Structure formats: C-alpha cells, structure tokens
PDB file of C-alpha atoms in Angstrom:
ATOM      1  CA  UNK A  27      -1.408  15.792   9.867  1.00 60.00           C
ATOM      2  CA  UNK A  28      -0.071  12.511  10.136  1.00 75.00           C
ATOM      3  CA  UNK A  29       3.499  11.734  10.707  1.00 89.00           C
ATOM      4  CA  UNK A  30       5.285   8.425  10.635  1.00 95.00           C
ATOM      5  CA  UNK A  31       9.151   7.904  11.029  1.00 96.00           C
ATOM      6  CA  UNK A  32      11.095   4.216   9.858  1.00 97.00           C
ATOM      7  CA  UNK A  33      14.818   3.625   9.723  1.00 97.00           C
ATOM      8  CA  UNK A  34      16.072   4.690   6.622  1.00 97.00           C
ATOM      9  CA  UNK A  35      17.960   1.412   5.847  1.00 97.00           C
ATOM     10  CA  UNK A  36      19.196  -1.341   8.216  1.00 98.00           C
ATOM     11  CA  UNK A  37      21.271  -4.633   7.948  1.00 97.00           C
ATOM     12  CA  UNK A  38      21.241  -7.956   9.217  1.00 97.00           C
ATOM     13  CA  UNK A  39      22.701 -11.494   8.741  1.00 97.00           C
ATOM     14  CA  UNK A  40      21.078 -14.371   7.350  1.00 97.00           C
ATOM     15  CA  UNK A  41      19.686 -16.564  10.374  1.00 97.00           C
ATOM     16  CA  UNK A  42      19.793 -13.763  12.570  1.00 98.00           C
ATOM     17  CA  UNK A  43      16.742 -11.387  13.923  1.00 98.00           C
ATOM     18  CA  UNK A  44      15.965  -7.962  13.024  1.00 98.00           C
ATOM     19  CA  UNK A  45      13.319  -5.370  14.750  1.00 98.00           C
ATOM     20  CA  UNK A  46      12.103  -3.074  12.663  1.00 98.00           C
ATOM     21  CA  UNK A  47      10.685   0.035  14.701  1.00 98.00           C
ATOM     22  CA  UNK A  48       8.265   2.686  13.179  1.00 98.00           C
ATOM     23  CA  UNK A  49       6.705   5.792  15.513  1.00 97.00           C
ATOM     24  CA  UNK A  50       3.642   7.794  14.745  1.00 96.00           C
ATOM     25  CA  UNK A  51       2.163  10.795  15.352  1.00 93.00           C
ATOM     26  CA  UNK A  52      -1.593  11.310  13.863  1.00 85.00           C
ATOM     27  CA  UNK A  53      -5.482  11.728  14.812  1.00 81.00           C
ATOM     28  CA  UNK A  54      -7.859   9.226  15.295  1.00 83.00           C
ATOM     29  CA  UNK A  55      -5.745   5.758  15.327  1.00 88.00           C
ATOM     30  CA  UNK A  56      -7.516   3.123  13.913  1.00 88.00           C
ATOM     31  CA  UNK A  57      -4.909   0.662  13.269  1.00 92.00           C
ATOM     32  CA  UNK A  58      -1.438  -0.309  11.306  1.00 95.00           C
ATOM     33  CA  UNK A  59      -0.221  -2.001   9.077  1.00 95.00           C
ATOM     34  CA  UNK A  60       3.256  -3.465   7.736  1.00 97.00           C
ATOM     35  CA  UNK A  61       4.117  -4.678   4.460  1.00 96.00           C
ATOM     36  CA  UNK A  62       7.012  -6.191   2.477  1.00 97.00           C
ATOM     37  CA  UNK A  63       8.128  -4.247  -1.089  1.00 96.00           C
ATOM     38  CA  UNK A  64      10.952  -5.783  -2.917  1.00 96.00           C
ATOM     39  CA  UNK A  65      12.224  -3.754  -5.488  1.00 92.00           C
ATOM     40  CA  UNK A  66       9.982  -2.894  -8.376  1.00 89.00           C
ATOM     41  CA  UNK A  67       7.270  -4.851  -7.321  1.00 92.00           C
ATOM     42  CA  UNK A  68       4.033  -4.269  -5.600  1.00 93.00           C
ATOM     43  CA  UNK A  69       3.992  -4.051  -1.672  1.00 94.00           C
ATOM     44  CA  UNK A  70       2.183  -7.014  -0.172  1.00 94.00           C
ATOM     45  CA  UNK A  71       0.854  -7.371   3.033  1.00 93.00           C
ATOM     46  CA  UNK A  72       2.308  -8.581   6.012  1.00 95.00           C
ATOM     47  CA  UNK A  73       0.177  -7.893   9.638  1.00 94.00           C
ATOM     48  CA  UNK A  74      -2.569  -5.063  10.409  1.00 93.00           C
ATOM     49  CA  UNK A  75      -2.753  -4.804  14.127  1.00 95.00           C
ATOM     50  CA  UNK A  76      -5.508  -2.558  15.775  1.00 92.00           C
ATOM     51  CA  UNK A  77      -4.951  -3.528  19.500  1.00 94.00           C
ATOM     52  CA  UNK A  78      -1.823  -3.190  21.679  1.00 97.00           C
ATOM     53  CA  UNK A  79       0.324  -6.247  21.842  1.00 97.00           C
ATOM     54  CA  UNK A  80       2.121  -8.650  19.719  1.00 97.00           C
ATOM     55  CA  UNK A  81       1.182 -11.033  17.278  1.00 94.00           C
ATOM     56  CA  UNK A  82       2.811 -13.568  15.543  1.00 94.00           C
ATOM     57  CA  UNK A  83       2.572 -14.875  12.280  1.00 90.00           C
ATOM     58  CA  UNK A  84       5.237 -17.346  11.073  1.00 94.00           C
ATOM     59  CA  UNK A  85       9.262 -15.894  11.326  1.00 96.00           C
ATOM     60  CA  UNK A  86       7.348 -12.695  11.514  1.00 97.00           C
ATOM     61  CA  UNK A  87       5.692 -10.626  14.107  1.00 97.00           C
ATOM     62  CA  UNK A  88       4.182  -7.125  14.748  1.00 98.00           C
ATOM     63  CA  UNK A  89       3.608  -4.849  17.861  1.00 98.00           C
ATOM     64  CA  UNK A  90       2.009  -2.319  18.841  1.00 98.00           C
ATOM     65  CA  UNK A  91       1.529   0.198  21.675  1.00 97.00           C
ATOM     66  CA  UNK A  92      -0.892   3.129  20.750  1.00 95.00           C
ATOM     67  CA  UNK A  93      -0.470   4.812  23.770  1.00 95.00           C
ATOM     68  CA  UNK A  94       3.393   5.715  22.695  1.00 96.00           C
ATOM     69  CA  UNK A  95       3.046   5.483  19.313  1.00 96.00           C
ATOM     70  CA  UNK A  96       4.642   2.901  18.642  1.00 97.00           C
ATOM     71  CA  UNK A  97       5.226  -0.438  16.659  1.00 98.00           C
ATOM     72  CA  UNK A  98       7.738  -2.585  15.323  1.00 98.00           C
ATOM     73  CA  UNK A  99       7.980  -5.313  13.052  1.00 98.00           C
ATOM     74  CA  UNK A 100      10.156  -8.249  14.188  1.00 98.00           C
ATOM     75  CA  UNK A 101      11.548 -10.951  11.588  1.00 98.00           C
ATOM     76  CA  UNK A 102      13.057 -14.043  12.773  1.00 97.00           C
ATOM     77  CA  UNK A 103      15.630 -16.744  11.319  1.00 97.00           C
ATOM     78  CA  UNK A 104      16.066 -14.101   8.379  1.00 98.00           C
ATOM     79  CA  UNK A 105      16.834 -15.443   4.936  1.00 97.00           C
ATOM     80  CA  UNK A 106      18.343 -13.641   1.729  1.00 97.00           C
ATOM     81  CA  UNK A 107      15.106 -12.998   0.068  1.00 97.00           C
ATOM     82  CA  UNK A 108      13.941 -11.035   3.114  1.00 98.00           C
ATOM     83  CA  UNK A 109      15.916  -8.039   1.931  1.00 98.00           C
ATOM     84  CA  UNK A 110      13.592  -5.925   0.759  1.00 98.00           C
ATOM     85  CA  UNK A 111      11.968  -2.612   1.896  1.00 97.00           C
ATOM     86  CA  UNK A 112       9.291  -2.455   4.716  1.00 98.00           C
ATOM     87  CA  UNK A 113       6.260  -0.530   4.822  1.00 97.00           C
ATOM     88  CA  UNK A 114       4.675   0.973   8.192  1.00 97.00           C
ATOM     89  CA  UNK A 115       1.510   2.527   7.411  1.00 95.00           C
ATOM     90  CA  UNK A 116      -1.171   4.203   9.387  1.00 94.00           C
ATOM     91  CA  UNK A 117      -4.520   4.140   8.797  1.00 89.00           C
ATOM     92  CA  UNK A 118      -6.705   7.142  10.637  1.00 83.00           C
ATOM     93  CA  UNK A 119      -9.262   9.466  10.595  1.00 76.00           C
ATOM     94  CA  UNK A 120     -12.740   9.728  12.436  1.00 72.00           C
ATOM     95  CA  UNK A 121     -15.938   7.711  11.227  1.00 68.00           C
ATOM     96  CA  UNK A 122     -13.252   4.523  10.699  1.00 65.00           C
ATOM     97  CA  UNK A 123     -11.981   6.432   7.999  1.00 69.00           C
ATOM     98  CA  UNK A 124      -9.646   4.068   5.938  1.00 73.00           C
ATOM     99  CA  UNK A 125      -6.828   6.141   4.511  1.00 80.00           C
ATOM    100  CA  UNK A 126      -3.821   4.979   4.870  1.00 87.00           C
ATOM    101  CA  UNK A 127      -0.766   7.025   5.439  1.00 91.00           C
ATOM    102  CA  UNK A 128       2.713   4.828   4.751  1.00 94.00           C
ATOM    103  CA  UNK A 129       6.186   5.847   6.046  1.00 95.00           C
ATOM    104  CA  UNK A 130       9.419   6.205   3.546  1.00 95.00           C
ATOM    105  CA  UNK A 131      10.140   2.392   4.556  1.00 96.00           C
ATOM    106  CA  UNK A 132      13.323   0.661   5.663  1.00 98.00           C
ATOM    107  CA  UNK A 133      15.328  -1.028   3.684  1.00 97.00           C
ATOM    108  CA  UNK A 134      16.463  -4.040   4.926  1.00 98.00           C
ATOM    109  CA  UNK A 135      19.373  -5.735   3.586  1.00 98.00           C
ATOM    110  CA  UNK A 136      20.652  -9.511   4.449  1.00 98.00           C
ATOM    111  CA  UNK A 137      23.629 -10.565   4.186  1.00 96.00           C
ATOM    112  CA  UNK A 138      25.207 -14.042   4.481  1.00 94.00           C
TER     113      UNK A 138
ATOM    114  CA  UNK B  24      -3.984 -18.560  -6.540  1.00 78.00           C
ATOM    115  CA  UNK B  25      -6.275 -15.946  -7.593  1.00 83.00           C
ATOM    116  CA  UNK B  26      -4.266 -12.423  -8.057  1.00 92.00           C
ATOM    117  CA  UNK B  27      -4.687  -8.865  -9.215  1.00 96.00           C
ATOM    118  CA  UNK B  28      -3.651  -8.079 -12.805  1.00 96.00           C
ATOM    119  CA  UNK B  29      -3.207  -4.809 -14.023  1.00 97.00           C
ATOM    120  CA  UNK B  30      -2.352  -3.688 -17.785  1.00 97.00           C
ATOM    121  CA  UNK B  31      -0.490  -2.288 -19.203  1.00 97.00           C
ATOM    122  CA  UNK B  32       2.552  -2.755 -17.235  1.00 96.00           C
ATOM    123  CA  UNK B  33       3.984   0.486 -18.773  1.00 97.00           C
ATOM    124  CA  UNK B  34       2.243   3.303 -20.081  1.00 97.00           C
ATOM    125  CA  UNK B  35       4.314   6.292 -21.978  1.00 98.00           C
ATOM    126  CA  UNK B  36       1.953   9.450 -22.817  1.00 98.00           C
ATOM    127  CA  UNK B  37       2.313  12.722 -23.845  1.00 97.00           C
ATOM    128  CA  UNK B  38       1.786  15.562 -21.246  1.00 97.00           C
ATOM    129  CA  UNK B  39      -1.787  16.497 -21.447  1.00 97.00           C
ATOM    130  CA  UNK B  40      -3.234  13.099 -23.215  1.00 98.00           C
ATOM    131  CA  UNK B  41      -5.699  11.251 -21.257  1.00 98.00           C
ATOM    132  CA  UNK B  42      -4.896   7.500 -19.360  1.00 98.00           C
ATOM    133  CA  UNK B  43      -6.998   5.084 -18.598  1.00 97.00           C
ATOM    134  CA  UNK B  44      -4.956   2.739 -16.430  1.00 98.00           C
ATOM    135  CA  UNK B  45      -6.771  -1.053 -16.016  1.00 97.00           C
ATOM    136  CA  UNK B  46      -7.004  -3.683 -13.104  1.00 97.00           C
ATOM    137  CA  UNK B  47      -9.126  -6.324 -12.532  1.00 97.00           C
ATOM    138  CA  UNK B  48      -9.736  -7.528  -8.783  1.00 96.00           C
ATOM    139  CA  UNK B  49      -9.436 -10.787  -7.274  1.00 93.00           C
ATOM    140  CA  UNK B  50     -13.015 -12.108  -8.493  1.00 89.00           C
ATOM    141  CA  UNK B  51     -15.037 -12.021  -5.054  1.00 86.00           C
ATOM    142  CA  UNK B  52     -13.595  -8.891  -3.670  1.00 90.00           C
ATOM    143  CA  UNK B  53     -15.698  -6.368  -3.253  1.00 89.00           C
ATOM    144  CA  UNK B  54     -13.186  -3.434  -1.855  1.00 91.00           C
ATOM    145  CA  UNK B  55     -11.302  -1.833  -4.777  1.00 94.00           C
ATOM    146  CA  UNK B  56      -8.191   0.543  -4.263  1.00 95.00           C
ATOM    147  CA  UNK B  57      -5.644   3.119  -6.325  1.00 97.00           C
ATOM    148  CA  UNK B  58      -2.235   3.677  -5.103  1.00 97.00           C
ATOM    149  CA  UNK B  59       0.747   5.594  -6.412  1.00 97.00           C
ATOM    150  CA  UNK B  60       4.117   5.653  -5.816  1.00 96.00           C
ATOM    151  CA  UNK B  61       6.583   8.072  -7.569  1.00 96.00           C
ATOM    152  CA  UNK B  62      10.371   6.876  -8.226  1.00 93.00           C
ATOM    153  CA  UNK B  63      11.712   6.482  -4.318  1.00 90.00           C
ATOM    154  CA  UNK B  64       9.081   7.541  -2.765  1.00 93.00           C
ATOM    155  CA  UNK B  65       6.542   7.130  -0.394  1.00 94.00           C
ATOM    156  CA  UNK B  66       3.272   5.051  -1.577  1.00 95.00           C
ATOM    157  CA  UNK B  67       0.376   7.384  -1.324  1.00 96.00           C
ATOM    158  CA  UNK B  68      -3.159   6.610  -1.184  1.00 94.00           C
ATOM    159  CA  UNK B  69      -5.677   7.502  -4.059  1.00 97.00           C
ATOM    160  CA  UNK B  70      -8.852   6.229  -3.691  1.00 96.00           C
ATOM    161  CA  UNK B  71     -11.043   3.250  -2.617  1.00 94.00           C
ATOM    162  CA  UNK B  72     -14.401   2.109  -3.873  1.00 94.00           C
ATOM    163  CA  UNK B  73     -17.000  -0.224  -2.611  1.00 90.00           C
ATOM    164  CA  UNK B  74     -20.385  -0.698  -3.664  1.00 88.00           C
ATOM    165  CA  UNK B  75     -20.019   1.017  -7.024  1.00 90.00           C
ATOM    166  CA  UNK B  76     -18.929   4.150  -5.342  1.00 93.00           C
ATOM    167  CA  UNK B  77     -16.020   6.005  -4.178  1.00 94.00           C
ATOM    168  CA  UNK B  78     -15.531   5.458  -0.310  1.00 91.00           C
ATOM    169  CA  UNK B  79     -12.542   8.066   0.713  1.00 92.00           C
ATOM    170  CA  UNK B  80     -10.104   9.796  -1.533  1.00 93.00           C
ATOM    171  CA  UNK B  81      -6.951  11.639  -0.475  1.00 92.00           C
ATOM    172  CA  UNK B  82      -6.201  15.113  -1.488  1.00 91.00           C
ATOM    173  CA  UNK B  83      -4.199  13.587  -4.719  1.00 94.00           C
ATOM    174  CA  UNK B  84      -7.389  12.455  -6.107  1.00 96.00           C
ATOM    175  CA  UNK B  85      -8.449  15.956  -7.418  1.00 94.00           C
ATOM    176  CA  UNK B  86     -10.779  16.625 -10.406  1.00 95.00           C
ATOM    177  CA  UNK B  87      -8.574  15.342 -13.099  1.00 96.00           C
ATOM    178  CA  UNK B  88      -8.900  11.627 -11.859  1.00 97.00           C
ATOM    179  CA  UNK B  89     -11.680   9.476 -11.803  1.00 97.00           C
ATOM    180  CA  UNK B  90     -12.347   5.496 -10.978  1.00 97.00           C
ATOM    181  CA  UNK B  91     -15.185   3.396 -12.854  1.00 95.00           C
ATOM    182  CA  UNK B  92     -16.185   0.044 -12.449  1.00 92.00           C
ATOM    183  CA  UNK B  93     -17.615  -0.409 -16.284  1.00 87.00           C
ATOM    184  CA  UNK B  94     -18.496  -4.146 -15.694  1.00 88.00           C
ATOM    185  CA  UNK B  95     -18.118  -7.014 -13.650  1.00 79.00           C
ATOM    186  CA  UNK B  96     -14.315  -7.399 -13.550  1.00 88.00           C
ATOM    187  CA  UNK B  97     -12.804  -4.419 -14.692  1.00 94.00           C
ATOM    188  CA  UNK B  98     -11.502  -1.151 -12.619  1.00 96.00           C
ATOM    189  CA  UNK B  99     -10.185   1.527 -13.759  1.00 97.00           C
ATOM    190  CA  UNK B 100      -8.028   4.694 -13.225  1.00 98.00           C
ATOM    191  CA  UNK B 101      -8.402   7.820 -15.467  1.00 98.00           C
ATOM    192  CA  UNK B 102      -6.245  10.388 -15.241  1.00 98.00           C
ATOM    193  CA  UNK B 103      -7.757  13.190 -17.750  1.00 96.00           C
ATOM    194  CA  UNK B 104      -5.060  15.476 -18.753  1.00 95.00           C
ATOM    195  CA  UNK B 105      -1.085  13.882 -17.344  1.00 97.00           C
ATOM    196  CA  UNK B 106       0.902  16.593 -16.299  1.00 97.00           C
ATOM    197  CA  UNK B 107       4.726  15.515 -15.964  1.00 97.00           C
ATOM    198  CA  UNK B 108       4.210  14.813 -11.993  1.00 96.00           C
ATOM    199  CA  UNK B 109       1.877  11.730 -12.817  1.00 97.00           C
ATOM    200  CA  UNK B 110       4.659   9.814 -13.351  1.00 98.00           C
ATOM    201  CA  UNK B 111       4.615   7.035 -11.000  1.00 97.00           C
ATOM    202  CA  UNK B 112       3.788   3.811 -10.459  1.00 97.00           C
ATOM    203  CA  UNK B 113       0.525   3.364  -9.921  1.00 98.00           C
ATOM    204  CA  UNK B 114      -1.063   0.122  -8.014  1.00 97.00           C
ATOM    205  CA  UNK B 115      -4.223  -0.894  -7.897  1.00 97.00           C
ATOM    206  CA  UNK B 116      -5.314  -3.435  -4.743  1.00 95.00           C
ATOM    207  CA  UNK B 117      -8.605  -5.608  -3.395  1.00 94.00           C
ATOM    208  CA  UNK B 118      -9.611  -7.088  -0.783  1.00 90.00           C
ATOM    209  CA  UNK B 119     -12.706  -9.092   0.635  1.00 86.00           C
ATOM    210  CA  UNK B 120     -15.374  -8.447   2.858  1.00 74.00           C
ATOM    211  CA  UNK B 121     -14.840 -10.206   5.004  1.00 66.00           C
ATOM    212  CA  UNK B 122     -12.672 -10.863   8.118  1.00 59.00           C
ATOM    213  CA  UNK B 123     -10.943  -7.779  10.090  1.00 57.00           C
ATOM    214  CA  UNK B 124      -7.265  -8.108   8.725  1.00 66.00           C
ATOM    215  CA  UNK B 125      -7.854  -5.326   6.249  1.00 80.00           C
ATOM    216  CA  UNK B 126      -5.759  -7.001   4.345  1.00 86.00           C
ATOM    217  CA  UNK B 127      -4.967  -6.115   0.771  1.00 89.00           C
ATOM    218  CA  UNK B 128      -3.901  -7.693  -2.735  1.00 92.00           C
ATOM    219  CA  UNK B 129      -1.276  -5.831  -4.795  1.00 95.00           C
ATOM    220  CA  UNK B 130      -1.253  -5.868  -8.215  1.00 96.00           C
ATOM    221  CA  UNK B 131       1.757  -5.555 -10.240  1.00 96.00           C
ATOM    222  CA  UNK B 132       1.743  -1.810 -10.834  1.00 97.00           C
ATOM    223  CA  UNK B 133       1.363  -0.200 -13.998  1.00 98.00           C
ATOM    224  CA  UNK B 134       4.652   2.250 -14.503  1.00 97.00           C
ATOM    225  CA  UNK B 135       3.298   5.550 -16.332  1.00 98.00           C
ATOM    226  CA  UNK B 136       5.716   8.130 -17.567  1.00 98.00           C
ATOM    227  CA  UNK B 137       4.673  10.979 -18.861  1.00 98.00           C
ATOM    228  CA  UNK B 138       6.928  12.759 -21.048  1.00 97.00           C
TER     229      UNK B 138
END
C-alpha cells in the first residue's frame, strides 16, 4: 500500500519562507505532485516532478529525492492568500499506472 | 480562460436514489477525471477516462458507479443507489494531451449529501 505523511498544520509570516516536507512510502514511483486547496474550493495544481532535484516555478518550488522518499514544497516571499492547505500526492503503480494517492495535507496559515 | 464547470454545485438525495453528477472539460482535453473528498478528508481518486473509456479506477469505484461521456462536452458521474457514505465532495478534473506536467484542471466540486 501506499503511504504518505505531511505536517498536519504549520505557520508562517507574511514575506517570510516556508518548506513544506512530505515522505512516502509506496511501489512503483512514477512521480509527485503538489497542489494548493483553499478552503471549499477545488485543489489546483502546483508542480509534478518525476526526477530528483528541484525546480522552480515562480515564489514556488518543489523537490524531490526518490531514493529517500522524499519531497518538499518550498514557498517564497509568502503572502496572506497563500494560507491554504497543501496537497502531496503520489502517483504509482506498474505499467505507468496513473492513480494518484494524496496525503491529509498541511495547512498552512500566514500571518502578518 | 477556459475552466471546468461542474453542476450542480449541491446535490441533496435521498439514501438509495440515483445521481448523476455533471462536468464538462476544458474543450480540447482529452483526459477526463472523478475525485472525491469527504468533509476533512483526504481527496481520493475515482476514476479517469480517455478515449471514450475508463483508464484506471481505484477500489472506490465499485459497481454502483459509472462514468459516460454522452456527447461532445459532457461527463458524467453516476452513482446508482447513494448510501449515506457518498457524501462528499466530488470533483471532476481534465487535462490535455499533451506535454509531461500531468497537470490537471479542477472544477468547482459538486457537494452531494445524502440524507
């Protein structure tokens, strides 16, 4: 089975930066995402990363190590309408199997 | 900027009725997914469908659901008799063809509580 552990909630100030870790245990890697849910609305999509390393994408970034396990998501220069809950979810399986297993998600909570 | 939609926004149903749950994709996509998320939990995976046909499905998609594309734009979720642990929020996503991102477009979730 598949098994994927986040921070339960986490806080930060406003212009500061905030890692966001998230370790998993499953079969077949074949890549992870992260994604951004605010509160009663839909999750959307931040970074998928397949291969071990970092990329960057704006005041956000994602990295990955699939030897440990391991990822994290890393947002810069935070702002107030970054609190919101964040999705790590791993997709495995043989054949490039798509389904996608998410973690409980850490909240993340700004404040000035 | 072309989004998901999905209607209604809230469904309320009587244990044992029947749902059918709408969505239609962003126009060119040609990946079509089913999500679910019950009150504070974890969003689990239904379902995805490409080419008119289901591609995976988890364990949660047993016998009582089923997907249909019935034209060009529509895609739907049918759940055929509710039972009182359907109630969730239930997404529906799409996504191209192209590129490697894998990445997905949300709609706004259709809340169904089943009473």
């Amino acid at each position: 089975g598949q098994n994927i552990d986040q921070p339960t909630e986490m806080t930060a100030t406003e212009g500061a930066i905030v890692q966001i870790n998230c370790t998993y245990q499953t079969s077949g890697f074949n890549g992870l995402f992260w994604y951004q849910q605010h509160a009663g609305e839909a999750p959307t999509f931040l970074s998928y990363n397949v291969l071990d390393g970092l990329e960057e994408k704006g005041r956000f970034s994602s990295f990955l190590s699939r030897s440990k396990g391991y990822s994290y998501l890393l947002l810069k220069e935070l702002q107030m309408k970054d609190s919101a809950s964040y999705l790590c979810a791993v997709r495995s399986g043989s054949g490039g199997s798509y389904i996608p297993t998410f973690g409980r998600g850490t909240s993340l909570i700004v404040h000035p | 900027e072309p989004e998901v939609t999905q209607t209604p926004s809230h469904q309320v149903t009587q244990m044992g009725q029947e749902v059918i749950l709408r969505c239609v994709p962003i126009s060119n996509h040609l990946y079509f997914y089913w999500y679910r998320q019950i009150l504070g939990q974890k969003v689990e995976f239904l379902v995805s469908f490409y080419n008119n046909e289901i591609s995976e499905k988890s364990e949660i998609f047993d016998d009582q659901f089923s997907v249909e594309r019935p034209d060009g734009s529509n895609f739907t979720l049918k759940i055929r008799s509710t039972k009182l642990e359907d109630s969730a929020m239930y997404f529906c996503a799409s996504r191209d063809l192209a590129g490697a991102t894998y990445e997905q477009y949300f709609g706004p979730g259709t809340r169904l509580t089943v009473t």
